[in-house]
mmCIF file of C-alpha atoms and ligand atoms in Angstrom:
data_model
loop_
_atom_site.group_PDB
_atom_site.id
_atom_site.type_symbol
_atom_site.label_atom_id
_atom_site.label_comp_id
_atom_site.label_asym_id
_atom_site.label_seq_id
_atom_site.Cartn_x
_atom_site.Cartn_y
_atom_site.Cartn_z
ATOM 1 C CA MET A 129 0.225 -0.463 -0.011
ATOM 2 C CA GLY A 130 0.847 3.565 -0.515
ATOM 3 C CA SER A 131 2.839 3.695 -3.955
ATOM 4 C CA PRO A 132 3.165 7.120 -5.079
ATOM 5 C CA MET A 133 1.345 6.838 -8.238
ATOM 6 C CA LYS A 134 -1.371 5.363 -6.169
ATOM 7 C CA ILE A 135 -1.811 8.221 -3.641
ATOM 8 C CA GLN A 136 -1.928 10.564 -6.521
ATOM 9 C CA THR A 137 -4.137 9.012 -7.879
ATOM 10 C CA LEU A 138 -6.432 8.712 -4.556
ATOM 11 C CA LEU A 139 -5.222 12.743 -4.124
ATOM 12 C CA VAL A 140 -6.440 13.364 -7.685
ATOM 13 C CA THR A 141 -10.001 11.596 -7.922
ATOM 14 C CA ALA A 142 -10.670 13.446 -3.795
ATOM 15 C CA ALA A 143 -10.033 16.447 -5.626
ATOM 16 C CA LEU A 144 -12.660 15.737 -8.162
ATOM 17 C CA LEU A 145 -15.152 14.895 -6.053
ATOM 18 C CA ALA A 146 -15.105 17.677 -4.060
ATOM 19 C CA PHE A 147 -14.700 19.740 -7.111
ATOM 20 C CA ALA A 148 -17.553 18.299 -8.180
ATOM 21 C CA GLY A 149 -19.568 19.594 -5.225
ATOM 22 C CA CYS A 150 -20.464 16.703 -3.160
ATOM 23 C CA SER A 151 -18.420 17.284 -0.281
ATOM 24 C CA LYS A 152 -18.334 20.679 -0.120
ATOM 25 C CA ASP A 153 -19.547 20.837 3.750
ATOM 26 C CA LYS A 154 -17.475 17.630 4.354
ATOM 27 C CA PRO A 155 -14.504 17.190 6.013
ATOM 28 C CA ALA A 156 -11.494 16.431 3.952
ATOM 29 C CA ALA A 157 -11.088 12.738 3.969
ATOM 30 C CA LYS A 158 -9.626 10.498 6.069
ATOM 31 C CA GLY A 159 -5.305 10.598 5.941
ATOM 32 C CA GLU A 160 -5.417 13.582 3.748
ATOM 33 C CA THR A 161 -4.696 17.349 4.400
ATOM 34 C CA GLU A 162 -6.045 19.912 3.331
ATOM 35 C CA ALA A 163 -3.518 21.562 1.213
ATOM 36 C CA PRO A 164 -2.630 19.331 -1.462
ATOM 37 C CA ALA A 165 -6.535 18.438 -2.400
ATOM 38 C CA LYS A 166 -6.790 22.259 -2.984
ATOM 39 C CA ALA A 167 -4.124 22.230 -5.516
ATOM 40 C CA ALA A 168 -5.231 19.141 -7.324
ATOM 41 C CA ALA A 169 -8.311 20.527 -7.444
ATOM 42 C CA GLU A 170 -6.975 23.835 -9.128
ATOM 43 C CA LYS A 171 -5.416 21.922 -11.093
ATOM 44 C CA ALA A 172 -8.556 19.889 -12.324
ATOM 45 C CA ALA A 173 -10.460 22.993 -12.575
ATOM 46 C CA PRO A 174 -9.557 24.649 -16.351
ATOM 47 C CA ALA A 175 -10.480 21.236 -17.403
ATOM 48 C CA ALA A 176 -14.445 21.931 -16.300
ATOM 49 C CA ALA A 177 -14.201 25.769 -16.430
ATOM 50 C CA PRO A 178 -14.532 27.633 -19.965
ATOM 51 C CA ALA A 179 -16.297 26.552 -22.788
ATOM 52 C CA PRO A 180 -13.510 25.828 -25.539
ATOM 53 C CA ALA A 181 -12.513 27.720 -28.618
ATOM 54 C CA GLY A 182 -15.643 27.431 -31.263
ATOM 55 C CA GLU A 183 -18.037 26.381 -27.913
ATOM 56 C CA HIS A 184 -21.072 28.051 -26.992
ATOM 57 C CA PRO A 185 -21.205 28.016 -23.268
ATOM 58 C CA ILE A 186 -24.650 28.161 -23.462
ATOM 59 C CA ILE A 187 -23.531 24.279 -23.967
ATOM 60 C CA ALA A 188 -21.648 23.785 -21.106
ATOM 61 C CA GLN A 189 -23.826 25.718 -18.347
ATOM 62 C CA VAL A 190 -26.953 23.429 -19.265
ATOM 63 C CA GLY A 191 -24.812 20.698 -18.669
ATOM 64 C CA GLY A 192 -25.367 16.933 -17.976
ATOM 65 C CA GLU A 193 -26.925 14.243 -20.902
ATOM 66 C CA ALA A 194 -28.399 17.504 -22.548
ATOM 67 C CA ALA A 195 -25.312 18.599 -23.389
ATOM 68 C CA THR A 196 -23.274 15.172 -24.277
ATOM 69 C CA VAL A 197 -25.955 14.490 -26.431
ATOM 70 C CA PHE A 198 -25.317 18.209 -28.975
ATOM 71 C CA LYS A 199 -22.087 17.522 -28.670
ATOM 72 C CA GLN A 200 -22.224 14.092 -30.072
ATOM 73 C CA ARG A 201 -24.951 14.397 -32.169
ATOM 74 C CA CYS A 202 -26.416 17.787 -32.671
ATOM 75 C CA GLY A 203 -23.110 19.808 -33.786
ATOM 76 C CA THR A 204 -22.175 17.336 -36.309
ATOM 77 C CA CYS A 205 -24.482 19.262 -38.549
ATOM 78 C CA HIS A 206 -25.475 22.694 -36.279
ATOM 79 C CA GLY A 207 -21.731 23.023 -35.188
ATOM 80 C CA LEU A 208 -21.054 23.173 -31.926
ATOM 81 C CA SER A 209 -21.519 27.247 -31.802
ATOM 82 C CA GLY A 210 -25.214 26.885 -33.333
ATOM 83 C CA LYS A 211 -23.909 28.728 -36.356
ATOM 84 C CA GLY A 212 -25.227 25.695 -38.628
ATOM 85 C CA ASP A 213 -21.317 25.005 -39.607
ATOM 86 C CA GLY A 214 -21.114 21.666 -38.439
ATOM 87 C CA ALA A 215 -18.599 19.224 -39.890
ATOM 88 C CA ALA A 216 -21.303 17.166 -41.856
ATOM 89 C CA ALA A 217 -23.101 20.547 -42.844
ATOM 90 C CA GLN A 218 -21.438 20.931 -46.284
ATOM 91 C CA ALA A 219 -22.702 18.074 -47.541
ATOM 92 C CA LEU A 220 -25.994 18.601 -46.629
ATOM 93 C CA ASN A 221 -28.953 20.211 -48.801
ATOM 94 C CA PRO A 222 -30.912 22.213 -47.390
ATOM 95 C CA LYS A 223 -27.980 23.179 -44.656
ATOM 96 C CA PRO A 224 -28.680 22.886 -40.956
ATOM 97 C CA ARG A 225 -30.375 25.651 -38.994
ATOM 98 C CA SER A 226 -28.409 28.544 -37.663
ATOM 99 C CA PHE A 227 -29.734 28.764 -34.014
ATOM 100 C CA GLU A 228 -28.524 32.602 -33.798
ATOM 101 C CA ASP A 229 -31.246 33.727 -36.086
ATOM 102 C CA ALA A 230 -33.324 35.359 -33.699
ATOM 103 C CA ALA A 231 -36.516 36.220 -36.065
ATOM 104 C CA TRP A 232 -36.565 31.916 -36.874
ATOM 105 C CA GLN A 233 -36.018 31.691 -33.030
ATOM 106 C CA ALA A 234 -39.227 34.373 -32.538
ATOM 107 C CA THR A 235 -41.526 32.449 -35.126
ATOM 108 C CA ILE A 236 -40.957 28.754 -33.249
ATOM 109 C CA THR A 237 -42.683 27.527 -29.776
ATOM 110 C CA ASP A 238 -40.892 24.858 -27.373
ATOM 111 C CA ASP A 239 -43.305 22.484 -28.311
ATOM 112 C CA HIS A 240 -42.160 22.441 -31.505
ATOM 113 C CA ILE A 241 -38.370 22.126 -31.305
ATOM 114 C CA LYS A 242 -38.797 18.985 -28.856
ATOM 115 C CA LYS A 243 -41.165 17.629 -31.990
ATOM 116 C CA VAL A 244 -38.470 18.341 -34.184
ATOM 117 C CA ILE A 245 -35.501 16.508 -32.043
ATOM 118 C CA VAL A 246 -37.292 13.188 -31.126
ATOM 119 C CA GLU A 247 -39.392 13.232 -34.493
ATOM 120 C CA GLY A 248 -37.389 14.954 -36.986
ATOM 121 C CA GLY A 249 -37.710 17.021 -39.536
ATOM 122 C CA ALA A 250 -40.096 15.100 -41.765
ATOM 123 C CA ALA A 251 -42.445 14.840 -38.371
ATOM 124 C CA VAL A 252 -42.810 19.169 -39.098
ATOM 125 C CA GLY A 253 -42.630 19.152 -43.164
ATOM 126 C CA LYS A 254 -39.685 19.934 -42.353
ATOM 127 C CA SER A 255 -36.627 17.649 -44.769
ATOM 128 C CA PRO A 256 -35.334 14.616 -43.226
ATOM 129 C CA LEU A 257 -31.881 15.503 -43.327
ATOM 130 C CA MET A 258 -32.898 16.789 -39.402
ATOM 131 C CA ALA A 259 -32.955 13.434 -37.954
ATOM 132 C CA PRO A 260 -35.136 11.386 -35.297
ATOM 133 C CA ASN A 261 -33.659 10.890 -31.609
ATOM 134 C CA PRO A 262 -36.418 8.326 -30.604
ATOM 135 C CA ASP A 263 -34.198 7.450 -27.739
ATOM 136 C CA LEU A 264 -35.293 10.574 -26.245
ATOM 137 C CA LYS A 265 -38.672 9.760 -26.343
ATOM 138 C CA GLY A 266 -39.994 10.146 -22.906
ATOM 139 C CA LYS A 267 -36.033 11.791 -21.460
ATOM 140 C CA ASP A 268 -38.315 15.179 -21.079
ATOM 141 C CA ASP A 269 -35.640 16.346 -18.891
ATOM 142 C CA VAL A 270 -32.958 15.422 -21.590
ATOM 143 C CA VAL A 271 -35.039 17.132 -24.471
ATOM 144 C CA ALA A 272 -35.772 20.023 -22.269
ATOM 145 C CA GLY A 273 -32.093 20.650 -21.917
ATOM 146 C CA LEU A 274 -31.411 20.921 -25.536
ATOM 147 C CA VAL A 275 -34.289 23.498 -26.259
ATOM 148 C CA LYS A 276 -32.316 25.325 -23.806
ATOM 149 C CA ILE A 277 -29.177 24.836 -25.407
ATOM 150 C CA VAL A 278 -31.179 25.543 -28.978
ATOM 151 C CA ARG A 279 -33.055 28.681 -27.055
ATOM 152 C CA GLY A 280 -29.484 29.826 -25.886
ATOM 153 C CA MET A 281 -27.206 29.839 -29.146
ATOM 154 C CA GLN A 282 -30.282 33.061 -30.414
ATOM 155 C CA LYS A 283 -27.754 36.092 -31.091
ATOM 156 C CA LYS A 284 -29.019 38.856 -29.587
HETATM 157 C C1 HEC B 327 -27.985 14.810 -39.698
HETATM 158 C C2 HEC B 327 -27.443 16.269 -39.448
HETATM 159 C C3 HEC B 327 -28.572 17.026 -38.504
HETATM 160 C C4 HEC B 327 -28.305 16.706 -37.209
HETATM 161 C C5 HEC B 327 -27.435 15.387 -36.364
HETATM 162 C C6 HEC B 327 -29.406 17.320 -36.379
HETATM 163 N N1 HEC B 327 -29.749 18.326 -37.465
HETATM 164 FE FE1 HEC B 327 -30.999 19.396 -36.688
HETATM 165 N N2 HEC B 327 -31.723 19.915 -38.390
HETATM 166 C C7 HEC B 327 -30.612 19.741 -40.069
HETATM 167 C C8 HEC B 327 -31.124 20.165 -40.987
HETATM 168 C C9 HEC B 327 -30.732 19.884 -42.407
HETATM 169 C C10 HEC B 327 -32.244 21.028 -40.431
HETATM 170 C C11 HEC B 327 -32.721 21.684 -41.908
HETATM 171 C C12 HEC B 327 -34.281 21.048 -42.176
HETATM 172 C C13 HEC B 327 -35.338 22.094 -42.537
HETATM 173 O O1 HEC B 327 -35.064 23.257 -42.626
HETATM 174 O O2 HEC B 327 -36.128 21.341 -43.697
HETATM 175 C C14 HEC B 327 -32.371 21.218 -39.236
HETATM 176 C C15 HEC B 327 -32.954 21.690 -38.320
HETATM 177 C C16 HEC B 327 -33.446 22.036 -37.224
HETATM 178 C C17 HEC B 327 -34.213 22.835 -36.178
HETATM 179 C C18 HEC B 327 -35.339 23.639 -36.875
HETATM 180 C C19 HEC B 327 -36.306 22.922 -37.260
HETATM 181 C C20 HEC B 327 -37.331 23.810 -38.098
HETATM 182 O O3 HEC B 327 -38.046 23.846 -37.510
HETATM 183 O O4 HEC B 327 -36.986 24.966 -38.633
HETATM 184 C C21 HEC B 327 -34.136 22.633 -34.932
HETATM 185 C C22 HEC B 327 -34.659 23.018 -33.712
HETATM 186 C C23 HEC B 327 -32.933 21.494 -35.077
HETATM 187 N N3 HEC B 327 -32.628 20.990 -35.901
HETATM 188 C C24 HEC B 327 -32.208 21.146 -33.929
HETATM 189 C C25 HEC B 327 -31.500 19.931 -33.660
HETATM 190 C C26 HEC B 327 -31.176 19.293 -32.214
HETATM 191 C C27 HEC B 327 -31.626 19.655 -31.223
HETATM 192 C C28 HEC B 327 -30.391 18.276 -33.135
HETATM 193 C C29 HEC B 327 -29.977 17.021 -31.954
HETATM 194 C C30 HEC B 327 -30.356 16.654 -31.310
HETATM 195 C C31 HEC B 327 -29.838 18.231 -34.825
HETATM 196 N N4 HEC B 327 -30.596 19.394 -34.858
HETATM 197 C C32 HEC B 327 -28.810 17.465 -34.728
HETATM 198 C C33 HEC B 327 -29.525 18.346 -39.371
HETATM 199 C C34 HEC B 327 -29.596 17.717 -38.437
#
């Protein structure tokens, strides 16, 4: 017990837990002084703090599964900035919608956005290139998070 690697792993794990806010009010874990944990937490912070370049900050603000789904699926076409400039956008016609467009945002309801996300573009008379996400049916919090992200990308 107690190889340097092991101790470091333990410290980093404890720091990450503290950073996630699980143990804010709890005393430091056994056998550990506060200082190294703090230093490790500070080290871990930049990864979670500012959004990477080109990624709209609303994604991290909403967080959770919605953020993951947006980055893994929606961003491919709509772009992580929401401008409609994802890697796959080039090949698509019509182009993925830009969520920055305030005029479009004003014409559309949250329920419409939810329907488009779960059932796809074809379900609302839009292009079938806007892919359905049937696995999100019933995952109301994830879909609501995605709506928040789409809304948050509007340019003011
Ligand atoms: C394979 C590419 C692709 C992916 C992945 C994709 N979209 Fe789209 N999306 C499109 C295209 C293309 C359109 C434009 C359809 C049209 O105008 O007919 C669109 C349109 C939309 C619209 C506007 C619909 C309207 O009525 O104007 C919303 C909202 C939307 N997408 C949200 C999302 C969200 C949220 C995700 C992730 C869950 C996502 N899209 C994933 C291609 C994609």
